[in-house]
mmCIF file of C-alpha atoms in Angstrom:
data_model
loop_
_atom_site.group_PDB
_atom_site.id
_atom_site.type_symbol
_atom_site.label_atom_id
_atom_site.label_comp_id
_atom_site.label_asym_id
_atom_site.label_seq_id
_atom_site.Cartn_x
_atom_site.Cartn_y
_atom_site.Cartn_z
ATOM 1 C CA MET A 1 63.272 33.830 -10.680
ATOM 2 C CA THR A 2 59.770 34.061 -12.126
ATOM 3 C CA PRO A 3 59.436 33.351 -15.895
ATOM 4 C CA THR A 4 56.334 34.399 -17.784
ATOM 5 C CA ALA A 5 54.623 33.072 -20.918
ATOM 6 C CA GLU A 6 51.943 34.830 -22.923
ATOM 7 C CA THR A 7 48.932 33.050 -24.394
ATOM 8 C CA THR A 8 46.966 34.579 -27.274
ATOM 9 C CA THR A 9 44.165 33.558 -29.610
ATOM 10 C CA GLU A 10 46.002 35.158 -32.548
ATOM 11 C CA GLN A 11 47.690 32.561 -34.754
ATOM 12 C CA ILE A 12 51.430 32.798 -34.354
ATOM 13 C CA LEU A 13 53.793 30.948 -36.674
ATOM 14 C CA PHE A 14 57.020 29.523 -35.282
ATOM 15 C CA ASP A 15 59.954 31.156 -37.079
ATOM 16 C CA ALA A 16 63.185 29.285 -36.378
ATOM 17 C CA ASP A 17 65.276 32.116 -37.845
ATOM 18 C CA ALA A 18 63.658 34.998 -35.950
ATOM 19 C CA GLU A 19 64.962 36.770 -32.857
ATOM 20 C CA GLN A 20 63.302 35.758 -29.598
ATOM 21 C CA ARG A 21 63.123 37.516 -26.223
ATOM 22 C CA PHE A 22 62.339 35.990 -22.850
ATOM 23 C CA THR A 23 61.688 38.125 -19.779
ATOM 24 C CA TYR A 24 61.900 37.033 -16.152
ATOM 25 C CA GLU A 25 61.961 38.665 -12.723
ATOM 26 C CA ILE A 26 64.491 38.274 -9.915
ATOM 27 C CA THR A 27 63.823 39.445 -6.360
ATOM 28 C CA ASP A 28 66.774 40.604 -4.243
ATOM 29 C CA GLY A 29 65.571 41.637 -0.801
ATOM 30 C CA GLU A 30 63.344 44.683 -1.265
ATOM 31 C CA VAL A 31 64.378 45.108 -4.897
ATOM 32 C CA LYS A 32 63.001 43.397 -8.004
ATOM 33 C CA TYR A 33 64.820 43.151 -11.333
ATOM 34 C CA GLU A 34 63.190 42.539 -14.725
ATOM 35 C CA ILE A 35 65.666 40.921 -17.082
ATOM 36 C CA THR A 36 65.233 40.131 -20.784
ATOM 37 C CA GLN A 37 67.429 37.652 -22.636
ATOM 38 C CA VAL A 38 67.665 38.177 -26.408
ATOM 39 C CA TYR A 39 68.369 35.199 -28.665
ATOM 40 C CA ARG A 40 69.097 34.954 -32.364
ATOM 41 C CA GLY A 41 67.609 32.211 -34.527
ATOM 42 C CA LEU A 42 67.955 28.481 -33.874
ATOM 43 C CA PRO A 43 70.667 27.106 -36.208
ATOM 44 C CA ASP A 44 70.560 23.327 -36.574
ATOM 45 C CA GLU A 45 74.353 23.058 -36.304
ATOM 46 C CA GLN A 46 74.410 24.630 -32.833
ATOM 47 C CA LEU A 47 71.405 22.597 -31.674
ATOM 48 C CA ALA A 48 73.104 19.373 -32.775
ATOM 49 C CA GLU A 49 76.275 20.311 -30.879
ATOM 50 C CA TYR A 50 74.199 21.164 -27.801
ATOM 51 C CA ASP A 51 72.585 17.731 -28.008
ATOM 52 C CA ARG A 52 76.001 16.090 -28.378
ATOM 53 C CA LEU A 53 77.276 17.877 -25.269
ATOM 54 C CA ARG A 54 74.313 16.485 -23.340
ATOM 55 C CA GLU A 55 75.189 12.856 -24.076
ATOM 56 C CA VAL A 56 74.538 10.651 -21.072
ATOM 57 C CA SER A 57 77.186 8.290 -19.725
ATOM 58 C CA VAL A 58 76.318 5.435 -17.383
ATOM 59 C CA ASP A 59 79.459 4.691 -15.381
ATOM 60 C CA THR A 60 79.655 1.173 -13.957
ATOM 61 C CA ASN A 61 82.214 0.233 -11.337
ATOM 62 C CA GLY A 62 81.550 -3.038 -9.554
ATOM 63 C CA ALA A 63 78.193 -2.826 -7.777
ATOM 64 C CA ASN A 64 77.979 0.947 -8.217
ATOM 65 C CA THR A 65 76.270 2.651 -11.149
ATOM 66 C CA ASP A 66 76.322 6.403 -11.741
ATOM 67 C CA VAL A 67 74.499 8.363 -14.437
ATOM 68 C CA MET A 68 76.494 11.373 -15.570
ATOM 69 C CA THR A 69 75.776 14.182 -18.014
ATOM 70 C CA ASP A 70 77.477 17.522 -18.475
ATOM 71 C CA SER A 71 74.351 19.611 -18.974
ATOM 72 C CA MET A 72 76.053 22.701 -17.538
ATOM 73 C CA SER A 73 78.584 22.759 -20.382
ATOM 74 C CA ALA A 74 75.794 22.233 -22.918
ATOM 75 C CA ASP A 75 73.651 25.058 -21.539
ATOM 76 C CA ASP A 76 76.634 27.392 -21.317
ATOM 77 C CA TYR A 77 77.645 26.545 -24.896
ATOM 78 C CA LEU A 78 74.222 27.284 -26.360
ATOM 79 C CA PHE A 79 73.843 30.465 -24.302
ATOM 80 C CA ARG A 80 77.164 31.765 -25.635
ATOM 81 C CA GLU A 81 76.271 30.817 -29.201
ATOM 82 C CA LEU A 82 72.706 32.142 -29.346
ATOM 83 C CA CYS A 83 72.205 34.816 -26.666
ATOM 84 C CA THR A 84 73.064 38.160 -28.269
ATOM 85 C CA ASP A 85 72.072 40.532 -25.446
ATOM 86 C CA VAL A 86 70.689 40.740 -21.912
ATOM 87 C CA LEU A 87 68.598 43.793 -21.007
ATOM 88 C CA GLY A 88 67.737 45.205 -17.596
ATOM 89 C CA PHE A 89 71.220 46.013 -16.264
ATOM 90 C CA ASP A 90 72.486 49.480 -15.346
ATOM 91 C CA GLY A 91 75.606 50.998 -16.850
ATOM 92 C CA ASP A 92 77.769 50.001 -19.795
ATOM 93 C CA LYS A 93 77.754 46.331 -20.712
ATOM 94 C CA PRO A 94 81.194 44.749 -20.095
ATOM 95 C CA ASP A 95 82.899 42.673 -22.770
ATOM 96 C CA ASN A 96 82.576 39.540 -20.623
ATOM 97 C CA TRP A 97 78.864 40.065 -19.937
ATOM 98 C CA GLN A 98 77.995 36.446 -20.737
ATOM 99 C CA ASP A 99 80.357 35.258 -17.992
ATOM 100 C CA LEU A 100 78.546 37.470 -15.466
ATOM 101 C CA ILE A 101 75.136 35.847 -15.988
ATOM 102 C CA GLU A 102 74.366 33.242 -13.333
ATOM 103 C CA TYR A 103 74.147 29.649 -14.586
ATOM 104 C CA ASP A 104 70.572 29.269 -13.283
ATOM 105 C CA GLU A 105 69.538 32.244 -15.436
ATOM 106 C CA LYS A 106 71.308 30.831 -18.486
ATOM 107 C CA LYS A 107 69.651 27.459 -17.950
ATOM 108 C CA ALA A 108 66.209 29.057 -17.523
ATOM 109 C CA GLY A 109 66.653 30.990 -20.769
ATOM 110 C CA ILE A 110 67.796 27.923 -22.715
ATOM 111 C CA ASN A 111 64.934 25.878 -21.274
ATOM 112 C CA LYS A 112 62.420 28.470 -22.474
ATOM 113 C CA LEU A 113 64.112 28.762 -25.863
ATOM 114 C CA LEU A 114 63.884 24.994 -26.412
ATOM 115 C CA SER A 115 60.632 24.434 -24.513
ATOM 116 C CA ILE A 116 58.486 21.916 -26.347
ATOM 117 C CA LYS A 117 55.735 19.440 -25.495
ATOM 118 C CA ILE A 118 54.071 16.663 -27.452
ATOM 119 C CA VAL A 119 50.310 17.125 -27.115
ATOM 120 C CA SER A 120 48.374 13.995 -26.235
ATOM 121 C CA ASP A 121 45.258 13.342 -28.309
ATOM 122 C CA ASN A 122 42.550 12.682 -25.730
ATOM 123 C CA THR A 123 39.569 13.101 -28.049
ATOM 124 C CA GLU A 124 36.959 10.346 -27.950
ATOM 125 C CA LYS A 125 37.324 7.928 -30.871
ATOM 126 C CA GLN A 126 34.736 5.624 -32.395
ATOM 127 C CA VAL A 127 35.546 1.949 -31.749
ATOM 128 C CA GLN A 128 35.076 -0.422 -34.682
ATOM 129 C CA PRO A 129 36.590 -3.698 -35.972
ATOM 130 C CA ARG A 130 39.952 -3.368 -37.689
ATOM 131 C CA GLN A 131 40.497 -4.907 -41.115
ATOM 132 C CA TRP A 132 43.271 -7.449 -41.550
ATOM 133 C CA GLY A 133 46.278 -6.080 -43.433
ATOM 134 C CA LYS A 134 45.104 -2.472 -43.287
ATOM 135 C CA ALA A 135 47.869 -0.117 -42.184
ATOM 136 C CA ILE A 136 47.210 3.059 -40.245
ATOM 137 C CA ALA A 137 46.633 5.579 -43.030
ATOM 138 C CA SER A 138 47.987 8.689 -41.348
ATOM 139 C CA GLU A 139 48.862 10.171 -38.005
ATOM 140 C CA LYS A 140 49.026 13.739 -36.735
ATOM 141 C CA VAL A 141 51.558 14.813 -34.109
ATOM 142 C CA GLU A 142 50.944 18.139 -32.377
ATOM 143 C CA LEU A 143 53.477 20.200 -30.431
ATOM 144 C CA THR A 144 53.232 23.219 -28.187
ATOM 145 C CA ALA A 145 56.298 25.417 -27.865
ATOM 146 C CA LEU A 146 57.362 28.856 -26.715
ATOM 147 C CA PHE A 147 58.121 31.365 -29.437
ATOM 148 C CA ASP A 148 59.254 34.812 -28.321
ATOM 149 C CA GLY A 149 57.551 34.251 -24.962
ATOM 150 C CA ARG A 150 54.234 33.140 -26.466
ATOM 151 C CA ILE A 151 52.738 29.654 -26.582
ATOM 152 C CA VAL A 152 52.301 28.370 -30.140
ATOM 153 C CA THR A 153 50.957 25.141 -31.625
ATOM 154 C CA THR A 154 52.514 23.313 -34.576
ATOM 155 C CA LYS A 155 51.579 20.064 -36.329
ATOM 156 C CA ALA A 156 53.101 17.384 -38.536
ATOM 157 C CA HIS A 157 50.967 15.016 -40.621
ATOM 158 C CA PHE A 158 52.671 11.657 -41.181
ATOM 159 C CA GLY A 159 51.648 8.886 -43.526
ATOM 160 C CA ALA A 160 51.665 5.203 -42.622
ATOM 161 C CA LYS A 161 54.743 3.845 -40.845
ATOM 162 C CA THR A 162 56.854 1.735 -43.196
ATOM 163 C CA PRO A 163 58.914 -1.234 -41.962
ATOM 164 C CA ALA A 164 62.082 0.602 -43.030
ATOM 165 C CA ASP A 165 61.162 3.689 -41.003
ATOM 166 C CA VAL A 166 60.289 1.617 -37.936
ATOM 167 C CA ALA A 167 63.616 -0.207 -38.214
ATOM 168 C CA ALA A 168 65.510 3.073 -38.605
ATOM 169 C CA TYR A 169 63.874 4.513 -35.500
ATOM 170 C CA GLY A 170 64.647 1.329 -33.583
ATOM 171 C CA VAL A 171 68.342 1.733 -34.390
ATOM 172 C CA ILE A 172 68.266 5.336 -33.158
ATOM 173 C CA LYS A 173 66.493 4.428 -29.954
ATOM 174 C CA ASN A 174 68.633 1.426 -29.085
ATOM 175 C CA ARG A 175 72.046 2.679 -30.134
ATOM 176 C CA VAL A 176 74.470 2.613 -27.215
ATOM 177 C CA SER A 177 78.214 2.086 -27.036
ATOM 178 C CA LEU A 178 80.288 0.344 -24.399
ATOM 179 C CA ILE A 179 83.522 2.093 -23.501
ATOM 180 C CA GLU A 180 86.211 0.082 -21.719
ATOM 181 C CA ARG A 181 87.708 2.023 -18.824
ATOM 182 C CA GLY A 182 90.116 -0.555 -17.392
ATOM 183 C CA LEU A 183 89.950 -3.737 -15.342
ATOM 184 C CA ASP A 184 86.371 -4.406 -14.157
ATOM 185 C CA GLU A 185 85.401 -0.886 -15.114
ATOM 186 C CA SER A 186 83.385 0.314 -18.098
ATOM 187 C CA ALA A 187 80.991 3.048 -19.145
ATOM 188 C CA ILE A 188 77.942 2.855 -21.358
ATOM 189 C CA LYS A 189 77.449 5.964 -23.474
ATOM 190 C CA ILE A 190 73.943 6.830 -24.701
ATOM 191 C CA PRO A 191 74.659 9.058 -27.708
ATOM 192 C CA ALA A 192 72.827 12.181 -28.770
ATOM 193 C CA SER A 193 69.836 11.378 -30.964
ATOM 194 C CA MET A 194 68.375 14.744 -31.994
ATOM 195 C CA LYS A 195 70.237 14.937 -35.314
ATOM 196 C CA ARG A 196 69.471 11.320 -36.268
ATOM 197 C CA LYS A 197 65.786 11.784 -35.494
ATOM 198 C CA ALA A 198 65.756 15.007 -37.524
ATOM 199 C CA ASP A 199 67.349 13.183 -40.464
ATOM 200 C CA LEU A 200 64.595 10.556 -40.253
ATOM 201 C CA PHE A 201 62.009 13.360 -40.196
ATOM 202 C CA ASP A 202 63.516 14.776 -43.401
ATOM 203 C CA ARG A 203 63.435 11.343 -45.025
ATOM 204 C CA ILE A 204 59.765 10.793 -44.155
ATOM 205 C CA ASN A 205 58.988 14.422 -45.090
ATOM 206 C CA PRO A 206 55.593 14.899 -43.370
ATOM 207 C CA ARG A 207 53.344 17.872 -44.084
ATOM 208 C CA VAL A 208 53.697 20.530 -41.384
ATOM 209 C CA GLU A 209 51.583 23.417 -40.097
ATOM 210 C CA GLY A 210 52.356 26.373 -37.880
ATOM 211 C CA TYR A 211 55.793 27.342 -39.189
ATOM 212 C CA ARG A 212 57.142 30.324 -41.048
ATOM 213 C CA GLY A 213 60.002 28.804 -42.979
ATOM 214 C CA ARG A 214 61.931 25.771 -41.796
ATOM 215 C CA VAL A 215 61.244 23.366 -38.931
ATOM 216 C CA PRO A 216 64.065 23.562 -36.343
ATOM 217 C CA LEU A 217 66.090 20.491 -35.440
ATOM 218 C CA HIS A 218 64.623 19.900 -31.974
ATOM 219 C CA HIS A 219 61.052 20.161 -33.306
ATOM 220 C CA LYS A 220 61.802 17.551 -35.978
ATOM 221 C CA ALA A 221 63.170 15.240 -33.290
ATOM 222 C CA ALA A 222 60.080 15.739 -31.113
ATOM 223 C CA PHE A 223 57.737 15.055 -34.037
ATOM 224 C CA VAL A 224 59.548 11.801 -34.817
ATOM 225 C CA THR A 225 59.439 10.742 -31.165
ATOM 226 C CA GLY A 226 55.718 11.458 -31.028
ATOM 227 C CA PHE A 227 55.118 9.551 -34.260
ATOM 228 C CA PHE A 228 56.985 6.378 -33.352
ATOM 229 C CA GLU A 229 56.271 6.302 -29.632
ATOM 230 C CA SER A 230 52.611 7.299 -29.500
ATOM 231 C CA LYS A 231 50.818 5.322 -26.816
ATOM 232 C CA ILE A 232 48.528 2.487 -27.897
ATOM 233 C CA ALA A 233 45.100 3.266 -26.481
ATOM 234 C CA SER A 234 43.517 0.561 -24.371
ATOM 235 C CA THR A 235 39.800 0.090 -23.832
ATOM 236 C CA GLU A 236 38.002 -1.728 -21.070
ATOM 237 C CA LYS A 237 34.625 -3.304 -21.671
ATOM 238 C CA LYS A 238 32.159 -2.468 -18.935
#
């Protein structure tokens, strides 16, 4: 399966409520198929449920530790909720068409739909002494994402981190629960965090660029991650 992404110099705004289409090719012997998956907008409610279904459990049993997550159920859920059509098939579409799509194709479509990357700022900065008590005035977090098969760039401009915001993010990052499973057996559940990060984004309310309308849930979560977990640059005197 060969996915494709289009790059353009034209400014494209990310529209979380717009229809998106992703096309890929599948080779079967001497035959090649071109398939297009059609998705409706990105509702926050469905994205939050998808994130919940992807919760990670760390199962501990004596000396053995297993990491488990039901990503297949999560991908299948979101595909059923958001994929409205699949083009490139011959004949009438059966009522159970979603069941007939291979899981790998569903997963590839969902991955493209939610594809997002925090852009590292590698520009050269001027080094100078820092003043005592002076907080970082502002910080920009930049994302690249796929929108309707095209690569787009979006930005969020945050103000200074407040102690309350740092504490709130720390709670989100460190929140785990221990589930007793019987004698000498327990599981640690790492809960979904997308919704909590998005709520923190809304509370901070940074200025954003590159969107037509609202910022989708998973973008808010990525912005917050980039803001609170940006790497501290290190310099080496030569």
